Short mmCIF file of C-alpha atoms and ligand atoms in Angstrom, two decimals:
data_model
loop_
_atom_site.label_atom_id
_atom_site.label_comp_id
_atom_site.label_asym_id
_atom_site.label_seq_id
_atom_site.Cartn_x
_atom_site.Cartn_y
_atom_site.Cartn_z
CA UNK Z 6 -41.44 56.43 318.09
CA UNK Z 7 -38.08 57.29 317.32
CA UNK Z 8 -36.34 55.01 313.93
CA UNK Z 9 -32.36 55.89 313.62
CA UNK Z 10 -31.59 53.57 311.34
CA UNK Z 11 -34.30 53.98 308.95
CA UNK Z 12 -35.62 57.62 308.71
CA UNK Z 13 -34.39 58.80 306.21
CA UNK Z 14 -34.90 56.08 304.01
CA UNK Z 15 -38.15 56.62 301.89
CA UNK Z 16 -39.43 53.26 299.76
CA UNK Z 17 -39.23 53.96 296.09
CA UNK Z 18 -36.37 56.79 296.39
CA UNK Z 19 -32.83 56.54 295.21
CA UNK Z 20 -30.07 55.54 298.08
CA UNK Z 21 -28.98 58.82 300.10
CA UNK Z 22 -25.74 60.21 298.42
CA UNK Z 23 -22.94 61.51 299.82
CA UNK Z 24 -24.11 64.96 300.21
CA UNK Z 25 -27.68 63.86 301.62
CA UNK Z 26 -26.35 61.63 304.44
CA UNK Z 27 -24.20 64.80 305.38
CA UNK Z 28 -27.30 66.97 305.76
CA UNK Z 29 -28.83 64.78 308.06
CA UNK Z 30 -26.21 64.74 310.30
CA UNK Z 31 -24.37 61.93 308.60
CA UNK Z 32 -20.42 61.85 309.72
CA UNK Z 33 -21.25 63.78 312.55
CA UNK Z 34 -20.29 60.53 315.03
CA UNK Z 35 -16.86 60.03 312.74
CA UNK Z 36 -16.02 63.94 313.26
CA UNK Z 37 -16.69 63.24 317.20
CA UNK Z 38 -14.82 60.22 317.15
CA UNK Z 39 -11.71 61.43 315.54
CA UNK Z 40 -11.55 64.63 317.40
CA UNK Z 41 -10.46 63.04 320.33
CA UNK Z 42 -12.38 59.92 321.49
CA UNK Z 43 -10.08 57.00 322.33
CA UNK Z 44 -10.34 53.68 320.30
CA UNK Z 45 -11.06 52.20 323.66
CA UNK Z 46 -13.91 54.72 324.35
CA UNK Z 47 -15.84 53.99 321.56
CA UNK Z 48 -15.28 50.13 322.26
CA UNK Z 49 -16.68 51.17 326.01
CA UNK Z 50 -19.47 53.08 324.58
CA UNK Z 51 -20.84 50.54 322.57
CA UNK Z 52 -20.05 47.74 325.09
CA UNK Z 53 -22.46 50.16 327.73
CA UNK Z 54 -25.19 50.78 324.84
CA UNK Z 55 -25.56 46.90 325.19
CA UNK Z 56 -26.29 46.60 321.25
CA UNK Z 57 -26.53 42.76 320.97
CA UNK Z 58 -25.34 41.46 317.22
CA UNK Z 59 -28.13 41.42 314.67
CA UNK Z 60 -26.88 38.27 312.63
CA UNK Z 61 -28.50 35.98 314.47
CA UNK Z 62 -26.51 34.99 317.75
CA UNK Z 63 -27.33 38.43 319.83
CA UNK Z 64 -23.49 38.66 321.00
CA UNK Z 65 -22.97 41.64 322.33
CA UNK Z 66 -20.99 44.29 320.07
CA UNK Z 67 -18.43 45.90 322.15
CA UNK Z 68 -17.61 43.10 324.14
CA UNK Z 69 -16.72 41.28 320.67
CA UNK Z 70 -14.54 43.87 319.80
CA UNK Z 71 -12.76 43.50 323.31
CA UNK Z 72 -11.08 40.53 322.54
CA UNK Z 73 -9.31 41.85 319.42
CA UNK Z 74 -5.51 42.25 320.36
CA UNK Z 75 -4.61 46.41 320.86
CA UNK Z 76 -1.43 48.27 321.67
CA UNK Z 77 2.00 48.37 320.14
CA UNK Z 78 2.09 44.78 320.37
CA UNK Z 79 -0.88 43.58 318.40
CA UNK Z 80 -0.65 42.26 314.72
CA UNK Z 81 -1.31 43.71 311.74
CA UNK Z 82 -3.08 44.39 309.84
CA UNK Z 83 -6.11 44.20 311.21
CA UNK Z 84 -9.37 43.75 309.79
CA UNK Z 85 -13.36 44.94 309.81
CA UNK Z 86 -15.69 42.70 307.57
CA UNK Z 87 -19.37 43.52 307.00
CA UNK Z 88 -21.14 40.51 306.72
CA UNK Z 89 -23.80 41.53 304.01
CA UNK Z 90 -24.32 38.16 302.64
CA UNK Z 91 -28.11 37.89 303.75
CA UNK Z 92 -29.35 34.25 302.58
CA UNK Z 93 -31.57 33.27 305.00
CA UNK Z 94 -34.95 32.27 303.85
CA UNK Z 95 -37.19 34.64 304.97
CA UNK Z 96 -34.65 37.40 305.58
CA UNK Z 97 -34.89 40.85 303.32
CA UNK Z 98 -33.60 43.84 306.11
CA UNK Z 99 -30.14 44.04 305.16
CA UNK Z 100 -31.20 44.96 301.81
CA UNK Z 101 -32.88 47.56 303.03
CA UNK Z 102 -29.91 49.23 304.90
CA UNK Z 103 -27.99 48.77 302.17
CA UNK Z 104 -30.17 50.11 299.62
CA UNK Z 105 -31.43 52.95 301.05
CA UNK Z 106 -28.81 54.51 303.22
CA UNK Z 107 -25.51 53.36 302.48
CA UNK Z 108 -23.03 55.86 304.15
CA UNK Z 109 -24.73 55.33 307.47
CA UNK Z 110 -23.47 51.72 306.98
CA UNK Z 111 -19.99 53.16 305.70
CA UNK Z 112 -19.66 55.56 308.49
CA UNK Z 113 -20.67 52.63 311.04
CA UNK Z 114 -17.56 50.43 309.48
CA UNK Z 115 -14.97 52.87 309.77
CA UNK Z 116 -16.31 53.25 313.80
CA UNK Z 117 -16.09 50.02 314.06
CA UNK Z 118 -12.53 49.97 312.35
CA UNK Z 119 -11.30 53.13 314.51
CA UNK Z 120 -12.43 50.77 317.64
CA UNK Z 121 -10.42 47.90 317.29
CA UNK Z 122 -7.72 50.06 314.57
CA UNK Z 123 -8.22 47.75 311.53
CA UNK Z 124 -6.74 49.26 308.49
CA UNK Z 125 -8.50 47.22 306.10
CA UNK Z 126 -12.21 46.28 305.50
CA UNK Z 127 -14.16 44.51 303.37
CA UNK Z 128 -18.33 44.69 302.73
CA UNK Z 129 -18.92 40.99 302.23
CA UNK Z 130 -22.32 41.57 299.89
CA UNK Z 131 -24.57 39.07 298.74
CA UNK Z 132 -23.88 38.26 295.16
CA UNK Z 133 -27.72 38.63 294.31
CA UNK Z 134 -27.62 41.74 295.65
CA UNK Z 135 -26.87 43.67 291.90
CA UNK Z 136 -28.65 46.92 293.00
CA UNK Z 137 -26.85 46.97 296.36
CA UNK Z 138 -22.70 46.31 294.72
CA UNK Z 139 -23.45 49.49 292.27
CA UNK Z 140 -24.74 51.63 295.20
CA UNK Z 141 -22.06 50.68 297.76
CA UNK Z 142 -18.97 50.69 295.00
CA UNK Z 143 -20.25 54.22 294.36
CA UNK Z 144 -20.83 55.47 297.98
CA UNK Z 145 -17.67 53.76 298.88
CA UNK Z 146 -15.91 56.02 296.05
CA UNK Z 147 -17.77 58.92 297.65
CA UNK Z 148 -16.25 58.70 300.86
CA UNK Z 149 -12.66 58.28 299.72
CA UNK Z 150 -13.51 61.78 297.83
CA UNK Z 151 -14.71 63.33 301.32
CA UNK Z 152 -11.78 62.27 303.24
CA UNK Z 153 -13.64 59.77 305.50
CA UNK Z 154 -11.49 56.47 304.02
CA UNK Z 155 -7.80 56.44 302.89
CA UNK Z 156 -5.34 57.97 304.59
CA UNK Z 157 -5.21 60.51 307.71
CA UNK Z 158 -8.75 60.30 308.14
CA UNK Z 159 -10.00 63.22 309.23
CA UNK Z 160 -6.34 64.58 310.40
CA UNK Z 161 -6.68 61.91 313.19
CA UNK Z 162 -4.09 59.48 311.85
CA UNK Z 163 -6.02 57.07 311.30
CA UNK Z 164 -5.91 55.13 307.81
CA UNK Z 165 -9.06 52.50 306.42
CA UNK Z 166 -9.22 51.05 303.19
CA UNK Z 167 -12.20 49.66 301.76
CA UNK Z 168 -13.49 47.21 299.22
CA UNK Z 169 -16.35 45.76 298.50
CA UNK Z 170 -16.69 42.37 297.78
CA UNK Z 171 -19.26 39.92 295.81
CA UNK Z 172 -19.63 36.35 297.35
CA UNK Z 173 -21.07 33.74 294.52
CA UNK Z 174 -24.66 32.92 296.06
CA UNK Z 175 -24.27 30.18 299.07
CA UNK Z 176 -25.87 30.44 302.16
CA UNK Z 177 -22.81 29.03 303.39
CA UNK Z 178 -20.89 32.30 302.58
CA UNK Z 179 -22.72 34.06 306.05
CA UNK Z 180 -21.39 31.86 308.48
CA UNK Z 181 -18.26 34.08 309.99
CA UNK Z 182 -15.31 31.70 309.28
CA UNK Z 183 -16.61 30.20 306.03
CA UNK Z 184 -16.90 33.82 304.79
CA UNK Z 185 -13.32 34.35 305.91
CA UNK Z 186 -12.36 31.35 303.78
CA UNK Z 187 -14.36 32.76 300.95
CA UNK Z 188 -12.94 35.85 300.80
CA UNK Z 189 -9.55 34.55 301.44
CA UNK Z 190 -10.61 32.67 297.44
CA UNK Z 191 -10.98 29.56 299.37
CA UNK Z 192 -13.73 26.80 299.65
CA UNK Z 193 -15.91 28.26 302.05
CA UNK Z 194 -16.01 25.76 304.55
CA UNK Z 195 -16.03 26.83 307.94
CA UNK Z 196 -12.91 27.05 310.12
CA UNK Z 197 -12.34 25.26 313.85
CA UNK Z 198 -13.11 27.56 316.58
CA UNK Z 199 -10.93 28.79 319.03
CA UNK Z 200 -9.36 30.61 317.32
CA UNK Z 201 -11.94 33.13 316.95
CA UNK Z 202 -11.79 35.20 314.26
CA UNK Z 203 -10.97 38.20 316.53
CA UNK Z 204 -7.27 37.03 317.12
CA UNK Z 205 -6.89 34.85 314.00
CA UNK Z 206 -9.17 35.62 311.22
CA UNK Z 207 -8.36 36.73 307.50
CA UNK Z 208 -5.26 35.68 306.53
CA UNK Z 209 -4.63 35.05 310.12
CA UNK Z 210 -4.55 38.49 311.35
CA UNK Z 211 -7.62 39.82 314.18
CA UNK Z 212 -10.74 40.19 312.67
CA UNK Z 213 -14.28 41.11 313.57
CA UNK Z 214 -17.39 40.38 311.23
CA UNK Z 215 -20.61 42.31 311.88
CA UNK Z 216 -23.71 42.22 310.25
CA UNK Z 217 -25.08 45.05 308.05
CA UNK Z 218 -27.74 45.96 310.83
CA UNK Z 219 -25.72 45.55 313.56
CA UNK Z 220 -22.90 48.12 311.76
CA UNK Z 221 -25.71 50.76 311.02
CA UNK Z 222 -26.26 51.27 315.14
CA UNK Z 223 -22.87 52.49 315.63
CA UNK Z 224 -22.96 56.30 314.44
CA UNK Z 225 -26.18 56.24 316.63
CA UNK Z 226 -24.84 55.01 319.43
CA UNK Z 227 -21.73 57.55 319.40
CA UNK Z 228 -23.96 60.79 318.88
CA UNK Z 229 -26.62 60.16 321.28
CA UNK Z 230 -24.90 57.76 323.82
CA UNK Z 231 -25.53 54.83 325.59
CA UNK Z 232 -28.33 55.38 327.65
CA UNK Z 233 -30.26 56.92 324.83
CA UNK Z 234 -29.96 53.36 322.94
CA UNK Z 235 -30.94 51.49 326.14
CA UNK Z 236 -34.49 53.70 325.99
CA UNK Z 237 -35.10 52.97 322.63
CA UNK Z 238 -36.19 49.21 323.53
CA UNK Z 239 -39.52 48.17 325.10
CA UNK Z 240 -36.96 45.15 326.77
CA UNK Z 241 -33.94 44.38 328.58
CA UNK Z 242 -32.14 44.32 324.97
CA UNK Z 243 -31.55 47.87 323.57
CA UNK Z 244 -32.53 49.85 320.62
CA UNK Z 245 -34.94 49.51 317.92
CA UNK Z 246 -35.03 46.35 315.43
CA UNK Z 247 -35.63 45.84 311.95
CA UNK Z 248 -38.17 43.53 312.04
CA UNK Z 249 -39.97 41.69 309.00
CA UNK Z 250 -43.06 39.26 307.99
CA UNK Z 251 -43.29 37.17 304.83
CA UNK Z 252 -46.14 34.64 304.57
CA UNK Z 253 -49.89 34.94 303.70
CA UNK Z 254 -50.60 38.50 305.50
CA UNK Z 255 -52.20 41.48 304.66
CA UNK Z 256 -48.97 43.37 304.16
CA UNK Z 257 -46.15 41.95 304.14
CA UNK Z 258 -42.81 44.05 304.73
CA UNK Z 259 -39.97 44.99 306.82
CA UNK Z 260 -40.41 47.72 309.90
CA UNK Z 261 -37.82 49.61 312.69
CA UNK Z 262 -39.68 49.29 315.51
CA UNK Z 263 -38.67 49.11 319.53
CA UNK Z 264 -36.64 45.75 320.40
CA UNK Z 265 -39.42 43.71 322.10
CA UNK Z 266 -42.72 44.17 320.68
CA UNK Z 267 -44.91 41.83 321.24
CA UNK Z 268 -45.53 39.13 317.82
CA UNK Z 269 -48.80 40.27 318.09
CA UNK Z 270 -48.40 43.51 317.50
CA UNK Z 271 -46.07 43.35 314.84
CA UNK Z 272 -48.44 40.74 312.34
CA UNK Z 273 -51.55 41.93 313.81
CA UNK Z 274 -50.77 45.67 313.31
CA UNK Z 275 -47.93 46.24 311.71
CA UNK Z 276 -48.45 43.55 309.00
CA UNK Z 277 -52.51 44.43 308.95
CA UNK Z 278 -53.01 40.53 309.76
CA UNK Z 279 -53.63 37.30 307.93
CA UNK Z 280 -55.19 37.86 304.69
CA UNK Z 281 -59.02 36.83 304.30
CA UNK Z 282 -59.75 33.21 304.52
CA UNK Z 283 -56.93 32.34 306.42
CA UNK Z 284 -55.46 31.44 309.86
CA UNK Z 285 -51.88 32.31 311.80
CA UNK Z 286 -51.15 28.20 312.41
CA UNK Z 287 -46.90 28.72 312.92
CA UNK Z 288 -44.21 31.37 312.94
CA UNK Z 289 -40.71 30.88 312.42
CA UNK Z 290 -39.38 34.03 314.18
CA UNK Z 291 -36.18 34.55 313.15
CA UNK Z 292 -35.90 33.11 309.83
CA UNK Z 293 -35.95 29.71 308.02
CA UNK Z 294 -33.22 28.15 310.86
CA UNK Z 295 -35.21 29.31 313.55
CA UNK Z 296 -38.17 27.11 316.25
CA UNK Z 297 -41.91 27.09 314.71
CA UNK Z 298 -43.76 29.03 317.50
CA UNK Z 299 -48.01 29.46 317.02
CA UNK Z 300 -50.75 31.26 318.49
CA UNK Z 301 -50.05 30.33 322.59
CA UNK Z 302 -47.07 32.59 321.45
CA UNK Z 303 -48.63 35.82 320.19
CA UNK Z 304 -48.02 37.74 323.43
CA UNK Z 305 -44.08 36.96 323.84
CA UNK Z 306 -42.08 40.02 323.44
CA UNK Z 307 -39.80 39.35 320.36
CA UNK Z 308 -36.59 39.85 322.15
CA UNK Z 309 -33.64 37.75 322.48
CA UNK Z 310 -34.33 36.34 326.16
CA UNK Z 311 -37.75 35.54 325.50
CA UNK Z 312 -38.10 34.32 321.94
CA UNK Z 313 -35.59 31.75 323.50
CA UNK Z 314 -37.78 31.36 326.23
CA UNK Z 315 -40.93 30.15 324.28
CA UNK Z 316 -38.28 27.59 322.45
CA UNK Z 317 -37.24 29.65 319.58
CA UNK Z 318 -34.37 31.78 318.62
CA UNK Z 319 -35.15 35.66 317.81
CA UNK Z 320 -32.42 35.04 314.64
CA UNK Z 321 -32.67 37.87 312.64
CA UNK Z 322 -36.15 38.91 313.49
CA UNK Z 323 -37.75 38.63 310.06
CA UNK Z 324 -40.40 35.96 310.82
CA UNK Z 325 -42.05 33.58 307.85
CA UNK Z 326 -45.88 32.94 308.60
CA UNK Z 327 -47.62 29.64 307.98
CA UNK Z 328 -51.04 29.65 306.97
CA UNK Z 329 -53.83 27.56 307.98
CA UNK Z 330 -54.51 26.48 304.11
CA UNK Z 331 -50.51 25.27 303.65
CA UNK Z 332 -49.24 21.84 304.35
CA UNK Z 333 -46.28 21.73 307.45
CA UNK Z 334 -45.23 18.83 305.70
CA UNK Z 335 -44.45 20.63 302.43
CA UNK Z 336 -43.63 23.80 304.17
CA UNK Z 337 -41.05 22.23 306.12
CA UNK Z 338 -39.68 19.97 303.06
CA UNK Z 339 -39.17 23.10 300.97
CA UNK Z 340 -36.38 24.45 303.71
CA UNK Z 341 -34.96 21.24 303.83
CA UNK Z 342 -34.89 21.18 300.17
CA UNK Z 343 -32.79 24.80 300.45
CA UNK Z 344 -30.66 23.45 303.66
CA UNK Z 345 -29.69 20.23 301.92
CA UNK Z 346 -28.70 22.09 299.00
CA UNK Z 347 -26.99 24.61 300.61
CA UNK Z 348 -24.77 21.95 302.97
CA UNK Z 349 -20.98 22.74 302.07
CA UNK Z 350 -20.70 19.21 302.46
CA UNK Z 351 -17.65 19.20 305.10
CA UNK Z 352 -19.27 17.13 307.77
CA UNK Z 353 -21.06 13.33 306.94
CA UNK Z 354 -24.39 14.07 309.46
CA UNK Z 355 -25.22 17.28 307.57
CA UNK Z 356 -24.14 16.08 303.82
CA UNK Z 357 -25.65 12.87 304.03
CA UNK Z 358 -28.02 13.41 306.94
CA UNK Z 359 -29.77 16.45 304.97
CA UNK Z 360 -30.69 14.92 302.26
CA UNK Z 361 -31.93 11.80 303.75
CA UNK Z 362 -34.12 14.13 305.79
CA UNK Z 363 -35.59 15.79 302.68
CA UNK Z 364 -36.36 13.17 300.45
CA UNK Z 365 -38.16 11.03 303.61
CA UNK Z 366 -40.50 14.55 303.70
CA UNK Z 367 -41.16 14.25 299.87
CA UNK Z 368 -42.24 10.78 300.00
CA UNK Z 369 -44.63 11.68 302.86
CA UNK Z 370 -45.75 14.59 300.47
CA UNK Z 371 -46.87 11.66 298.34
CA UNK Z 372 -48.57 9.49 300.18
CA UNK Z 373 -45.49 6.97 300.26
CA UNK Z 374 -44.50 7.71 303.95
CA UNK Z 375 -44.57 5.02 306.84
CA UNK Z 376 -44.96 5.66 310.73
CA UNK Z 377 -41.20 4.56 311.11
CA UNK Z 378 -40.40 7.67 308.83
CA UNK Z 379 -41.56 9.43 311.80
CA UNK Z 380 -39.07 7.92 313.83
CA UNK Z 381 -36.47 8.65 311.54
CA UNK Z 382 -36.81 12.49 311.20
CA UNK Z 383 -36.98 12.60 315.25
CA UNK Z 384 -34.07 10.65 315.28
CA UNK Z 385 -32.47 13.15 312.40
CA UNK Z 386 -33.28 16.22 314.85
CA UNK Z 387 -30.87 14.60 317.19
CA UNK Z 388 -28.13 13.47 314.83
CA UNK Z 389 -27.70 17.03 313.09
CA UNK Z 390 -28.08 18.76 316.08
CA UNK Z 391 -26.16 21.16 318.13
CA UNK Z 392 -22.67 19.60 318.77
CA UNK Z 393 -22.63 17.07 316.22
CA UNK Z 394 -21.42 19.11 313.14
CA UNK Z 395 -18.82 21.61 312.29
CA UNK Z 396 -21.05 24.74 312.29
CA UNK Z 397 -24.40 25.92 312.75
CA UNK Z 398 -26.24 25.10 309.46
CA UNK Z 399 -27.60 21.73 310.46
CA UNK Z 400 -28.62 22.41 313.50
CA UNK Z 401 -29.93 25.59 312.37
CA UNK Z 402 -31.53 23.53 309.56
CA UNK Z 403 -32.92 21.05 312.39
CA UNK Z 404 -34.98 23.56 314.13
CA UNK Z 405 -38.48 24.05 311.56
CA UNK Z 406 -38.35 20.33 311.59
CA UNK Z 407 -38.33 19.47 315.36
CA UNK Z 408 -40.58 21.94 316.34
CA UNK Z 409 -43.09 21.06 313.45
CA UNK Z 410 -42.84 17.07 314.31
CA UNK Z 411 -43.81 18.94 318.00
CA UNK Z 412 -46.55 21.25 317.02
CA UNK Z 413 -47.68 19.57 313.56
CA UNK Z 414 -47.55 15.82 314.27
CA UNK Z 415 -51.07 15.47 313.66
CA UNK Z 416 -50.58 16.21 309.98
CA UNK Z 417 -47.30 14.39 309.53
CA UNK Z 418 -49.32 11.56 310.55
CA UNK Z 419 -52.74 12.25 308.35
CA UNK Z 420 -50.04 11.73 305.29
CA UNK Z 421 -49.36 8.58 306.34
CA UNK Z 422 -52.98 7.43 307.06
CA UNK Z 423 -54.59 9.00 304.20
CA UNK Z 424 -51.54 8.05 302.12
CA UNK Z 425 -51.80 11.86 300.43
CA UNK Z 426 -51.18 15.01 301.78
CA UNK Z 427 -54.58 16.18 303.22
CA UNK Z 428 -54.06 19.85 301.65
CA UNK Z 429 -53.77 18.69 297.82
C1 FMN V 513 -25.23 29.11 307.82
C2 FMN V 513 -25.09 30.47 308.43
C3 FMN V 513 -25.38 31.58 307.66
C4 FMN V 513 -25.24 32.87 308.22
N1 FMN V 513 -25.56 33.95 307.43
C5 FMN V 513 -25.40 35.21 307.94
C6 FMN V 513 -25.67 36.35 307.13
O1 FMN V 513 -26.06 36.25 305.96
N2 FMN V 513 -25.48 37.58 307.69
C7 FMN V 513 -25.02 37.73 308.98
O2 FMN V 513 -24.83 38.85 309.44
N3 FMN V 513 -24.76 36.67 309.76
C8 FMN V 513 -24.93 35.41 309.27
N4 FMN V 513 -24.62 34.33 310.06
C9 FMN V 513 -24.06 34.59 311.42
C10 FMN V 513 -22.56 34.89 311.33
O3 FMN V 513 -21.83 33.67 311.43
C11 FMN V 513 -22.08 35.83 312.45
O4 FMN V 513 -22.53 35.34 313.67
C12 FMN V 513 -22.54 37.26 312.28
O5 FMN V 513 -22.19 37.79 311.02
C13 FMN V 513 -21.88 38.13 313.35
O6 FMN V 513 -22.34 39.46 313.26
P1 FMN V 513 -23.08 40.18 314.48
O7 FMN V 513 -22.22 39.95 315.70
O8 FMN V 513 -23.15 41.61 314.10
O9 FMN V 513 -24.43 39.52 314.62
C14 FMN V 513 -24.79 33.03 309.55
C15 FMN V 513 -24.50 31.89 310.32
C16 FMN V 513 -24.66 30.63 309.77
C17 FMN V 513 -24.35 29.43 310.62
S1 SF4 V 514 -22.86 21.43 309.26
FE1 SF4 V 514 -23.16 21.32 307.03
S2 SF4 V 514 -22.68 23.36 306.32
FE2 SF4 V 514 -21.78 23.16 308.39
S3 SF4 V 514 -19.70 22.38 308.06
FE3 SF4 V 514 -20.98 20.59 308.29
S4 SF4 V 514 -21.51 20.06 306.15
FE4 SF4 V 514 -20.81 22.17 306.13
#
């Protein structure tokens, strides 16, 4: 089973430097690239590879990078953001990337920049992320040294600068356009869309933001080609995917593995399995934002296509599992806790809505809650969902909640009868 992005990353050793990466091929796709591949080739390649975003919305790559303006014509400058920010509850692959092979990141950028010809970019890091900022400020230093950011990259004419940047700790920070506020020293709220950020994004000028994982395909994708990246997947969606489980399992960790494995293979295998004493009841696939699914679900193939299928979102892959000994009432009132603090408050349904939402869950948590509460948390589902705010946060926020008052109603409702929650 072949794992590009993470074989040469070894748990418990220090990030590959400069001169490691280089051994192992590393720079091999930027030497290819600027030796005579067209910034519309590469855009075509990766376009053809079919590499769907891995920030969440599954967008595909090279199409994204279509719409940025190119020619004589086009503004500048132009600019290529990593979005490292990594918040989501749940979430921990980025980190990995990051951590343990930076330059394959760095050399995935400055693809990415050749493609649309940004001469600027900016790693957008997670401000938790201490270990990460030293290792990427240094391997970032590195590559200026090697020739492979600054000016006349390579002899190819081609010039990239780029900085690293430390976002203060909001969730809010990851969505695209409030990141582009945030790094513009803004509030980051996020911005109307169209325009997209590909014609009008920092400071105006044509931007693309990709996440960390999505980034680390690219040097892949130019050394071995298209086809080879289709292969890699056991689906329709290509490559491999850094999938992870949190929750009450055997072993719980992150894990490259084919694009469409089955859930069941990946907790029952890769994650050894629920720990003693304990039952799978609910997955959230993708990440705190993401559908509940349960055990009807353990065969789907966690793809983008059918994770949606089964009334969930594949998100960023890195499922949370709920055990069969923890409340869905508390479970659920814990993210809502984190969403409503979290809100950037721009829109009324999510900054009051939120909340509202979160402290009718704590009262059922104590034995306070009424059947109209009920009532009022479907009725929430609707009001902060998609099309009724300003980004995807509520919405995103909405989906543990709907599909536990779906799958879980039964305990939302012993809370009310027993007036306690039946797990205390
Ligand atoms: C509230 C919120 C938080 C987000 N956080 C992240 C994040 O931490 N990292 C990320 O890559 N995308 C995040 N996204 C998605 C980004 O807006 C964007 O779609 C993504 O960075 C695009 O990269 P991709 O095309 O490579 O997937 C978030 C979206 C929302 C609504
Ligand atoms: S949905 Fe929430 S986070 Fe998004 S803009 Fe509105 S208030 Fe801000």
């Amino acid at each position: 089973m072949e794992r590009p992005l993470t074989r040469n990353i070894h748990p418990n050793r220090p990030a590959l430097t400069l001169k490691e990466y280089e051994m192992t091929g590393g720079y091999a796709a930027l030497r290819k690239v600027c030796s005579g591949m067209s910034p519309a080739a590469v855009q075509k390649l990766v376009a053809d590879s079919n590499l769907k975003g891995r920030g969440g919305a599954g967008f595909n790559t090279g199409i994204k990078w279509s719409f940025v303006p190119m020619g004589d014509n086009a503004p500048h400058p132009k600019y290529l953001i990593c979005n490292a920010d990594e918040m989501e509850p749940g979430t921990f692959k980025d980190r990995l990337l990051l951590e343990g092979n930076p330059h394959q990141l760095l050399e995935g950028m400055i693809l990415a920049a050749y493609a649309i010809q940004a001469e600027v970019s900016y790693v957008f890091l997670r401000w938790a992320y201490h270990k990460a900022a030293e290792i990427i400020r240094r391997s970032i230093q590195e590559a200026y040294d090697a020739g492979y950011l600054g000016k006349d990259i390579l002899g190819s004419g081609f010039h990239l600068d780029m900085h690293l940047h430390t976002g203060v700790g909001r969730y809010m920070c990851g969505e695209e356009t409030a990141l582009l506020n945030a790094l513009e020293g803004k509030r980051a709220t996020p911005r109307a869309k169209p325009p997209f950020p590909q014609i009008s994004g920092l400071f105006g000028k044509p931007t693309i933001v990709n996440n960390v994982e999505t980034l680390c395909c690219i040097s892949h994708i130019v050394n071995n080609g298209a086809d080879w990246f289709k292969g890699l997947s056991y689906s329709e969606d290509s490559g491999t995917k850094l999938y992870g489980v949190s929750g009450k399992v055997k072993r719980p960790g992150t894990w490259e593995l084919p694009m469409g494995i089955t859930m069941r293979e990946l907790i029952e295998e890769h994650a050894g399995g629920m720990k003693n004493g304990v039952e799978l009841r609910g997955v959230l696939p993708g990440g705190a934002s993401t559908d509940f699914l349960t055990t009807q679900h353990l065969d789907i193939k966690l793809d983008y296509k059918s994770v949606a299928a089964a009334g969930s979102r594949l998100g960023t892959g890195t499922m949370i599992v709920m055990d069969s000994d923890t409340c869905p009432v508390g479970f659920v009132h814990n993210l809502q806790h984190f969403f409503a603090q979290e809100s950037c408050g721009f829109c009324t349904p999510c900054r009051e809505g939120l909340p509202w939402v979160e402290k009718i869950l704590w009262s059922l948590e104590q034995g306070e809650g009424k059947q109209e509460d009920l009532e009022l948390l479907d009725m929430h589902t609707q009001l902060l969902g998609p099309g009724n705010t300003f980004c995807a946060l509520a919405p995103g926020a909405m989906e543990p909640l709907q599909s536990a008052l779906k799958y879980f109603r039964d305990d939302f409702e012993k809370h009310i009868h027993h007036k306690k929650c039946p797990y205390d």
